[in-house]
Tab-separated table of C-alpha atoms in Angstrom:
chain	number	residue	atom	x	y	z
I	41	MET	CA	0.000	0.000	0.000
I	42	THR	CA	1.489	3.328	-1.071
I	43	THR	CA	-0.794	5.562	0.973
I	44	PRO	CA	-2.164	4.701	4.414
I	45	THR	CA	-5.663	3.373	4.797
I	46	LEU	CA	-7.094	4.101	8.212
I	47	ILE	CA	-9.776	2.500	10.327
I	48	THR	CA	-11.862	5.367	11.698
I	49	GLY	CA	-15.013	3.632	12.927
I	50	LEU	CA	-16.477	0.327	14.082
I	51	GLY	CA	-19.973	-1.008	14.610
I	52	ALA	CA	-21.295	-4.359	15.760
I	53	ILE	CA	-24.355	-6.413	16.564
I	54	SER	CA	-23.669	-10.020	17.521
I	55	PRO	CA	-24.390	-12.578	20.249
I	56	LEU	CA	-22.164	-10.417	22.474
I	57	GLY	CA	-24.389	-7.343	22.330
I	58	LEU	CA	-26.324	-4.773	20.357
I	59	HIS	CA	-23.717	-1.996	20.189
I	60	LEU	CA	-19.983	-1.588	19.688
I	61	GLN	CA	-19.318	-0.952	23.368
I	62	ASP	CA	-20.795	-4.354	24.233
I	63	HIS	CA	-17.912	-6.007	22.380
I	64	ALA	CA	-15.086	-4.512	24.413
I	65	ALA	CA	-13.198	-7.274	26.192
I	66	SER	CA	-12.965	-5.047	29.271
I	67	THR	CA	-16.736	-5.162	29.733
I	68	GLY	CA	-16.559	-8.842	30.649
I	69	ALA	CA	-18.830	-9.787	27.760
I	70	LEU	CA	-16.274	-12.351	26.616
I	71	ASP	CA	-15.168	-13.696	29.971
I	72	ARG	CA	-17.422	-16.732	29.905
I	73	PHE	CA	-15.843	-18.031	26.695
I	74	GLY	CA	-12.438	-19.649	26.299
I	75	TRP	CA	-11.260	-17.572	23.342
I	76	ALA	CA	-8.101	-15.709	24.411
I	77	PHE	CA	-4.807	-17.536	24.822
I	78	ALA	CA	-1.421	-16.344	26.036
I	79	ASP	CA	0.347	-18.180	23.215
I	80	ILE	CA	0.026	-20.979	20.693
I	81	ASP	CA	0.963	-23.601	23.291
I	82	GLU	CA	-2.048	-22.706	25.414
I	83	ALA	CA	-4.356	-22.693	22.385
I	84	GLU	CA	-3.117	-26.062	21.176
I	85	GLY	CA	-3.392	-27.458	24.680
I	86	LEU	CA	-7.082	-26.650	24.826
I	87	ALA	CA	-7.679	-28.041	21.345
I	88	SER	CA	-5.983	-31.345	22.172
I	89	ARG	CA	-7.657	-31.753	25.542
I	90	GLY	CA	-10.489	-33.726	24.019
I	91	THR	CA	-14.078	-32.618	23.817
I	92	THR	CA	-15.676	-32.140	27.194
I	93	GLN	CA	-18.666	-30.321	25.696
I	94	LEU	CA	-20.181	-32.038	22.712
I	95	GLY	CA	-22.778	-31.151	20.144
I	96	HIS	CA	-23.996	-27.927	18.602
I	97	GLU	CA	-25.521	-24.787	20.067
I	98	THR	CA	-26.937	-21.616	18.572
I	99	ARG	CA	-25.927	-18.128	19.776
I	100	PRO	CA	-28.390	-15.547	18.469
I	101	ILE	CA	-28.335	-11.783	18.675
I	102	PRO	CA	-29.673	-10.817	22.145
I	103	GLU	CA	-33.362	-10.265	22.619
I	104	GLY	CA	-34.333	-6.633	22.697
I	105	PHE	CA	-33.012	-5.681	19.266
I	106	SER	CA	-35.274	-3.066	17.709
I	107	ILE	CA	-34.529	-1.237	14.487
I	108	THR	CA	-36.365	1.807	15.884
I	109	ASP	CA	-33.361	2.360	18.173
I	110	TYR	CA	-31.185	3.020	15.113
I	111	VAL	CA	-33.244	4.115	12.094
I	112	LYS	CA	-35.986	6.776	11.909
I	113	PRO	CA	-37.628	6.456	8.449
I	114	VAL	CA	-40.667	4.195	8.803
I	115	GLY	CA	-40.201	2.698	5.329
I	116	LEU	CA	-36.732	1.445	6.191
I	117	ARG	CA	-37.853	0.131	9.565
I	118	ARG	CA	-40.340	-2.151	7.787
I	119	LYS	CA	-37.560	-4.083	6.050
I	120	LYS	CA	-36.780	-7.646	7.059
I	121	ARG	CA	-34.372	-8.573	9.831
I	122	PHE	CA	-31.388	-9.227	7.521
I	123	SER	CA	-31.522	-5.626	6.345
I	124	GLN	CA	-32.406	-4.295	9.781
I	125	VAL	CA	-29.301	-5.623	11.530
I	126	ALA	CA	-27.113	-4.349	8.676
I	127	MET	CA	-28.640	-0.870	8.953
I	128	ALA	CA	-28.215	-0.926	12.717
I	129	ALA	CA	-24.542	-1.939	12.612
I	130	ALA	CA	-23.841	0.604	9.873
I	131	THR	CA	-25.475	3.314	11.988
I	132	ASP	CA	-23.345	2.225	14.947
I	133	ALA	CA	-20.193	2.510	12.817
I	134	PHE	CA	-21.283	5.843	11.295
I	135	THR	CA	-21.567	7.212	14.821
I	136	SER	CA	-18.237	5.701	15.875
I	137	ALA	CA	-16.511	7.331	12.889
I	138	GLN	CA	-18.145	10.690	13.724
I	139	LEU	CA	-19.361	10.977	10.149
I	140	GLY	CA	-22.368	12.930	11.364
I	141	GLU	CA	-20.450	15.550	13.349
I	142	ARG	CA	-17.475	15.645	10.980
I	143	PRO	CA	-18.982	14.727	7.617
I	144	ALA	CA	-17.200	13.508	4.534
I	145	ASP	CA	-18.434	13.963	0.965
I	146	LEU	CA	-21.318	11.459	0.888
I	147	GLU	CA	-20.823	11.047	-2.875
I	148	ARG	CA	-17.493	9.416	-1.934
I	149	VAL	CA	-18.714	7.306	0.982
I	150	GLY	CA	-19.710	3.775	0.020
I	151	VAL	CA	-20.681	0.370	1.335
I	152	VAL	CA	-19.454	-3.113	0.557
I	153	THR	CA	-21.089	-6.091	2.252
I	154	GLY	CA	-19.690	-9.586	2.616
I	155	THR	CA	-22.132	-12.416	3.280
I	156	GLU	CA	-22.130	-16.151	2.789
I	157	TYR	CA	-25.779	-17.173	3.048
I	158	GLY	CA	-27.625	-13.903	2.571
I	159	PRO	CA	-31.241	-13.317	3.619
I	160	GLN	CA	-32.118	-17.000	3.952
I	161	ARG	CA	-34.974	-16.398	6.388
I	162	VAL	CA	-36.756	-14.257	3.803
I	163	VAL	CA	-35.911	-16.671	0.996
I	164	SER	CA	-37.498	-19.526	2.976
I	165	GLU	CA	-40.581	-17.455	3.717
I	166	TYR	CA	-40.963	-16.458	0.073
I	167	LEU	CA	-40.509	-20.016	-1.205
I	168	GLU	CA	-43.071	-21.363	1.246
I	169	GLY	CA	-45.682	-19.163	-0.408
I	170	LEU	CA	-44.462	-19.905	-3.937
I	171	LEU	CA	-44.323	-23.680	-3.480
I	172	GLY	CA	-47.476	-23.815	-1.405
I	173	GLY	CA	-49.762	-21.835	-3.666
I	174	GLY	CA	-47.893	-20.872	-6.816
I	175	LEU	CA	-47.253	-17.340	-8.038
I	176	GLN	CA	-50.531	-16.096	-6.598
I	177	GLN	CA	-49.300	-16.909	-3.100
I	178	ALA	CA	-45.752	-15.596	-3.641
I	179	SER	CA	-45.372	-12.172	-2.056
I	180	PRO	CA	-43.855	-9.536	-4.376
I	181	GLY	CA	-42.968	-7.518	-1.295
I	182	LEU	CA	-40.954	-10.423	0.082
I	183	PHE	CA	-39.262	-11.031	-3.263
I	184	THR	CA	-37.535	-7.649	-3.143
I	185	GLN	CA	-36.014	-8.668	0.190
I	186	THR	CA	-34.583	-11.994	-1.081
I	187	VAL	CA	-31.738	-10.511	-3.114
I	188	TYR	CA	-28.305	-10.576	-1.486
I	189	ASN	CA	-27.513	-6.911	-2.060
I	190	VAL	CA	-30.639	-5.676	-0.284
I	191	ALA	CA	-28.877	-5.047	3.040
I	192	ASN	CA	-26.138	-2.703	1.853
I	193	GLY	CA	-28.638	-0.835	-0.297
I	194	GLN	CA	-30.844	-0.231	2.735
I	195	ALA	CA	-27.821	0.751	4.846
I	196	SER	CA	-26.844	3.340	2.239
I	197	LEU	CA	-30.373	4.750	2.195
I	198	ALA	CA	-30.520	4.893	5.982
I	199	LEU	CA	-27.320	6.959	6.137
I	200	GLY	CA	-27.676	8.945	2.926
I	201	LEU	CA	-24.539	7.411	1.378
I	202	LYS	CA	-24.137	7.897	-2.375
I	203	GLY	CA	-20.796	6.235	-3.108
I	204	ALA	CA	-19.735	2.803	-4.354
I	205	ASN	CA	-22.063	-0.024	-3.370
I	206	SER	CA	-21.149	-3.709	-3.745
I	207	THR	CA	-21.990	-7.131	-2.336
I	208	LEU	CA	-19.625	-10.083	-2.097
I	209	VAL	CA	-20.644	-13.678	-1.471
I	210	GLY	CA	-17.872	-15.562	0.309
I	211	GLY	CA	-15.301	-12.802	-0.127
I	212	SER	CA	-13.529	-10.209	2.010
I	213	ALA	CA	-15.483	-6.963	2.251
I	214	LEU	CA	-12.543	-5.310	3.963
I	215	ALA	CA	-10.033	-6.242	1.240
I	216	TYR	CA	-12.403	-5.116	-1.518
I	217	ALA	CA	-13.151	-1.862	0.290
I	218	GLU	CA	-9.426	-1.189	0.546
I	219	LEU	CA	-9.067	-1.752	-3.199
I	220	LEU	CA	-11.797	0.807	-3.886
I	221	LEU	CA	-9.999	3.338	-1.697
I	222	ALA	CA	-6.602	2.597	-3.276
I	223	SER	CA	-8.044	3.000	-6.781
I	224	GLY	CA	-9.546	6.387	-5.882
I	225	LYS	CA	-13.146	5.266	-6.315
I	226	ALA	CA	-14.041	6.208	-2.745
I	227	GLU	CA	-12.710	8.139	0.233
I	228	VAL	CA	-14.623	6.249	2.929
I	229	MET	CA	-15.981	2.703	2.803
I	230	LEU	CA	-18.166	0.880	5.303
I	231	ALA	CA	-17.095	-2.777	5.092
I	232	ILE	CA	-20.041	-4.784	6.430
I	233	SER	CA	-19.862	-8.433	7.480
I	234	LEU	CA	-23.300	-10.019	7.672
I	235	ASP	CA	-25.183	-13.279	8.181
I	236	GLU	CA	-28.084	-14.435	10.327
I	237	THR	CA	-29.103	-17.783	11.742
I	238	ASN	CA	-31.892	-19.671	10.076
I	239	GLN	CA	-33.850	-22.823	10.733
I	240	ILE	CA	-32.321	-24.868	7.911
I	241	MET	CA	-28.766	-24.189	9.088
I	242	THR	CA	-29.591	-24.889	12.724
I	243	GLU	CA	-31.278	-28.181	11.934
I	244	TYR	CA	-28.375	-29.211	9.712
I	245	PHE	CA	-25.719	-28.676	12.377
I	246	ASP	CA	-27.912	-30.257	15.044
I	247	ARG	CA	-27.975	-33.428	12.936
I	248	VAL	CA	-24.275	-33.297	12.090
I	249	PHE	CA	-23.311	-33.105	15.741
I	250	GLU	CA	-25.603	-35.794	17.056
I	251	ASP	CA	-22.379	-37.818	16.769
I	252	PRO	CA	-19.897	-35.023	17.477
I	253	ARG	CA	-16.651	-36.474	16.212
I	254	GLY	CA	-14.005	-34.105	14.940
I	255	VAL	CA	-14.856	-31.209	17.269
I	256	ALA	CA	-11.845	-29.449	18.754
I	257	PHE	CA	-13.918	-27.049	20.866
I	258	THR	CA	-17.635	-26.681	21.419
I	259	PHE	CA	-19.145	-25.761	18.053
I	260	ALA	CA	-21.725	-22.992	17.970
I	261	THR	CA	-23.361	-21.091	15.149
I	262	GLY	CA	-23.990	-17.410	15.666
I	263	GLU	CA	-25.077	-14.372	13.698
I	264	ALA	CA	-23.646	-10.927	13.294
I	265	ALA	CA	-23.762	-7.628	11.472
I	266	ALA	CA	-20.494	-5.800	11.979
I	267	VAL	CA	-18.755	-2.901	10.253
I	268	VAL	CA	-15.219	-1.613	9.844
I	269	VAL	CA	-15.005	1.919	8.453
I	270	LEU	CA	-11.995	2.307	6.162
I	271	GLU	CA	-10.938	5.795	5.184
I	272	SER	CA	-8.164	7.402	3.191
I	273	ALA	CA	-5.652	9.328	5.264
I	274	ARG	CA	-6.461	12.447	3.252
I	275	SER	CA	-10.174	12.280	4.016
I	276	ALA	CA	-9.582	11.554	7.698
I	277	GLU	CA	-7.217	14.520	7.986
I	278	GLU	CA	-9.556	16.891	6.150
I	279	ARG	CA	-12.505	16.173	8.406
I	280	GLY	CA	-10.489	15.798	11.608
I	281	ALA	CA	-11.296	12.126	12.188
I	282	THR	CA	-9.511	10.195	14.922
I	283	PRO	CA	-7.891	7.034	13.518
I	284	LEU	CA	-8.462	3.851	15.498
I	285	ALA	CA	-5.896	1.864	13.518
I	286	THR	CA	-3.872	1.774	10.317
I	287	LEU	CA	-4.252	-0.981	7.747
I	288	LEU	CA	-0.748	-2.171	6.900
I	289	SER	CA	-1.452	-5.003	4.443
I	290	THR	CA	-4.002	-7.492	3.147
I	291	ALA	CA	-3.425	-10.830	1.427
I	292	SER	CA	-5.903	-13.356	0.091
I	293	ALA	CA	-5.630	-16.990	-0.968
I	294	SER	CA	-7.948	-19.893	-1.747
I	295	ALA	CA	-7.901	-23.432	-0.348
I	296	ALA	CA	-8.079	-25.641	-3.409
I	297	GLY	CA	-9.366	-28.642	-1.459
I	298	ALA	CA	-12.193	-26.827	0.326
I	299	GLY	CA	-15.770	-27.599	-0.622
I	300	VAL	CA	-18.979	-25.866	0.364
I	301	SER	CA	-18.723	-26.486	4.105
I	302	TYR	CA	-16.193	-25.929	6.850
I	303	LEU	CA	-16.532	-29.662	7.456
I	304	ASP	CA	-14.584	-30.153	4.209
I	305	TRP	CA	-11.526	-28.255	5.496
I	306	GLN	CA	-8.480	-30.508	5.767
I	307	PRO	CA	-6.268	-30.265	8.888
I	308	ASP	CA	-3.094	-30.339	6.754
I	309	ASP	CA	-4.225	-27.541	4.428
I	310	THR	CA	-1.578	-24.771	4.322
I	311	THR	CA	-3.639	-21.962	2.768
I	312	ILE	CA	-3.927	-20.068	6.060
I	313	GLU	CA	-0.164	-20.211	6.573
I	314	HIS	CA	0.410	-18.964	3.013
I	315	SER	CA	-1.990	-16.062	3.489
I	316	MET	CA	-0.368	-15.063	6.795
I	317	ARG	CA	3.132	-15.126	5.309
I	318	LEU	CA	2.027	-13.051	2.317
I	319	ALA	CA	0.453	-10.413	4.583
I	320	LEU	CA	3.695	-10.184	6.565
I	321	GLU	CA	5.708	-9.849	3.362
I	322	ARG	CA	3.474	-7.092	2.008
I	323	ALA	CA	3.719	-5.178	5.293
I	324	ASN	CA	7.500	-5.671	5.308
I	325	LEU	CA	7.272	-7.181	8.780
I	326	ALA	CA	8.730	-10.211	10.521
I	327	ILE	CA	6.498	-12.341	12.696
I	328	ASP	CA	8.319	-11.040	15.783
I	329	ASP	CA	6.939	-7.593	14.895
I	330	VAL	CA	3.383	-8.902	15.423
I	331	ASP	CA	1.937	-8.725	18.920
I	332	THR	CA	-1.325	-10.645	18.473
I	333	VAL	CA	-2.763	-13.134	16.020
I	334	VAL	CA	-6.552	-13.078	15.670
I	335	GLY	CA	-7.646	-16.356	14.172
I	336	THR	CA	-10.415	-17.924	12.190
I	337	ALA	CA	-10.704	-21.217	14.111
I	338	ASN	CA	-14.344	-22.058	14.805
I	339	GLY	CA	-14.140	-25.308	16.757
I	340	LEU	CA	-14.349	-27.706	13.821
I	341	GLU	CA	-11.312	-29.929	13.759
I	342	GLY	CA	-10.087	-29.400	10.206
I	343	LEU	CA	-10.145	-25.589	10.186
I	344	THR	CA	-9.031	-25.271	13.806
I	345	ARG	CA	-6.028	-27.563	13.521
I	346	SER	CA	-5.044	-26.092	10.155
I	347	GLU	CA	-4.912	-22.636	11.691
I	348	LEU	CA	-3.125	-23.599	14.867
I	349	SER	CA	-0.505	-25.369	12.739
I	350	ALA	CA	-0.162	-22.218	10.619
I	351	ILE	CA	0.364	-20.003	13.664
I	352	ARG	CA	3.061	-22.331	14.944
I	353	ALA	CA	4.668	-22.624	11.499
I	354	ILE	CA	5.110	-18.857	11.080
I	355	GLY	CA	6.740	-18.703	14.521
I	356	HIS	CA	4.288	-16.486	16.399
I	357	ARG	CA	5.053	-16.484	20.114
I	358	GLY	CA	2.571	-13.896	21.334
I	359	SER	CA	-1.102	-13.970	22.193
I	360	VAL	CA	-3.696	-15.820	20.117
I	361	LEU	CA	-7.343	-14.718	20.008
I	362	LEU	CA	-10.060	-16.930	18.524
I	363	PRO	CA	-13.228	-14.762	18.570
I	364	ARG	CA	-15.436	-17.343	16.825
I	365	LEU	CA	-15.259	-19.397	20.004
I	366	ALA	CA	-17.079	-16.507	21.715
I	367	THR	CA	-19.539	-15.383	19.052
I	368	GLY	CA	-20.063	-18.743	17.424
I	369	GLU	CA	-19.488	-19.341	13.726
I	370	CYS	CA	-21.114	-16.262	12.180
I	371	PHE	CA	-20.186	-17.138	8.577
I	372	GLY	CA	-20.418	-13.899	6.571
I	373	GLY	CA	-20.491	-11.950	9.829
I	374	ASN	CA	-17.055	-13.130	10.942
I	375	GLU	CA	-14.642	-10.694	9.320
I	376	ALA	CA	-15.524	-7.359	10.901
I	377	ILE	CA	-16.254	-8.988	14.265
I	378	ALA	CA	-12.732	-10.471	14.280
I	379	HIS	CA	-11.201	-7.038	13.658
I	380	ILE	CA	-13.396	-5.361	16.263
I	381	ILE	CA	-12.632	-7.871	18.999
I	382	GLY	CA	-8.940	-7.948	18.086
I	383	LEU	CA	-8.593	-4.175	18.205
I	384	GLN	CA	-10.524	-3.791	21.431
I	385	ALA	CA	-8.558	-6.544	23.162
I	386	SER	CA	-5.132	-5.210	22.108
I	387	ALA	CA	-2.935	-2.560	23.651
I	388	PRO	CA	-2.379	0.803	21.922
I	389	GLY	CA	0.318	0.580	19.266
I	390	SER	CA	-0.070	-3.191	18.852
I	391	ARG	CA	0.350	-4.868	15.484
I	392	ILE	CA	-2.387	-7.410	14.865
I	393	LEU	CA	-2.451	-10.182	12.270
I	394	THR	CA	-6.085	-11.129	11.611
I	395	THR	CA	-7.069	-14.068	9.417
I	396	VAL	CA	-10.579	-14.888	8.221
I	397	ALA	CA	-11.561	-18.036	6.307
I	398	THR	CA	-14.848	-18.494	4.479
I	399	VAL	CA	-17.014	-21.524	3.788
I	400	ASN	CA	-15.868	-21.717	0.173
I	401	GLY	CA	-12.171	-21.827	1.078
I	402	GLY	CA	-11.274	-18.165	0.750
I	403	VAL	CA	-8.716	-16.864	3.251
I	404	THR	CA	-7.803	-13.223	3.883
I	405	SER	CA	-5.058	-12.130	6.267
I	406	THR	CA	-4.779	-8.501	7.328
I	407	ILE	CA	-2.218	-6.674	9.417
I	408	THR	CA	-3.310	-3.591	11.328
I	409	ARG	CA	-1.565	-1.308	13.797
I	410	LYS	CA	-3.773	0.005	16.564
I	411	ALA	CA	-3.466	3.722	17.201
I	412	ALA	CA	-1.020	4.665	19.921
I	413	ALA	CA	-3.614	6.653	21.824
């Protein structure tokens, strides 16, 4: 990266809480989960302990979520939950970045959303009508809410954003947002990570883990809408924004042997290690320059052991954070949540190597430096 890309805002809704401040490690929200380890030895020790808690559990967004706490226009509030949580998290991040008090040019402020399963609750509801009674029973109002790019469109409307607007399925919203900034197509990008639980997914994992072999930790599925606000250094300086962190590098790779499920991930796959090494190379850093590794391990044996092996292989001797063990596997919602938890759990000035894997085998590693103050 030739010019710095800054992180100037964060927003989050997840099983840990309904606002960004609920995700701070200091609040104790994470204390009940075994997710933070002093080093790779401690993390591997827990993974090899054997499974004392078996099966699958679901970790939903806390009760009490109401879109009226975030969005005023009645028309937007009537949208389905998938769009509602995206609008709420985007509003949280907009506030965190002080884009209301210190505005940027809204023609140059955009949104990119990464999801893996999209608005599956609405899709199921729409198909029930279509299959049950044909086109006459299929709701046209629901149909407009079944498309994957509905959430970032509604988030843009809620905040009055007029810049670039994109949706990725199984990709890194943060990496793509950084590309848009680097190419001059935007000055500020809200990178949204988004997925929600649904009945089909829950029933599937309940059946899979009736015989819970291959679980390194307790496996849980969660849901999240989380946002990292990326901004050019020029824009941040012009509007007097306070940087939370600097993005030093991103690197992406694809696991050739991965299928359409994390259950397909092979323990000896080296894609995560490759992605981590490439991020270090692009940031011109050695692994000893990194204070914390934030990982993608979700409790399933293949992905978890592949990552722990990668962390050991690159020689990291510092702390290891595995936020998916706290939030549950949030699929498309993982990326921004990992960055938020990693930043909030790290000391000022820390360098953080964050890796996020997706269901389809995509892996993105990012190195950030938390602001010194």
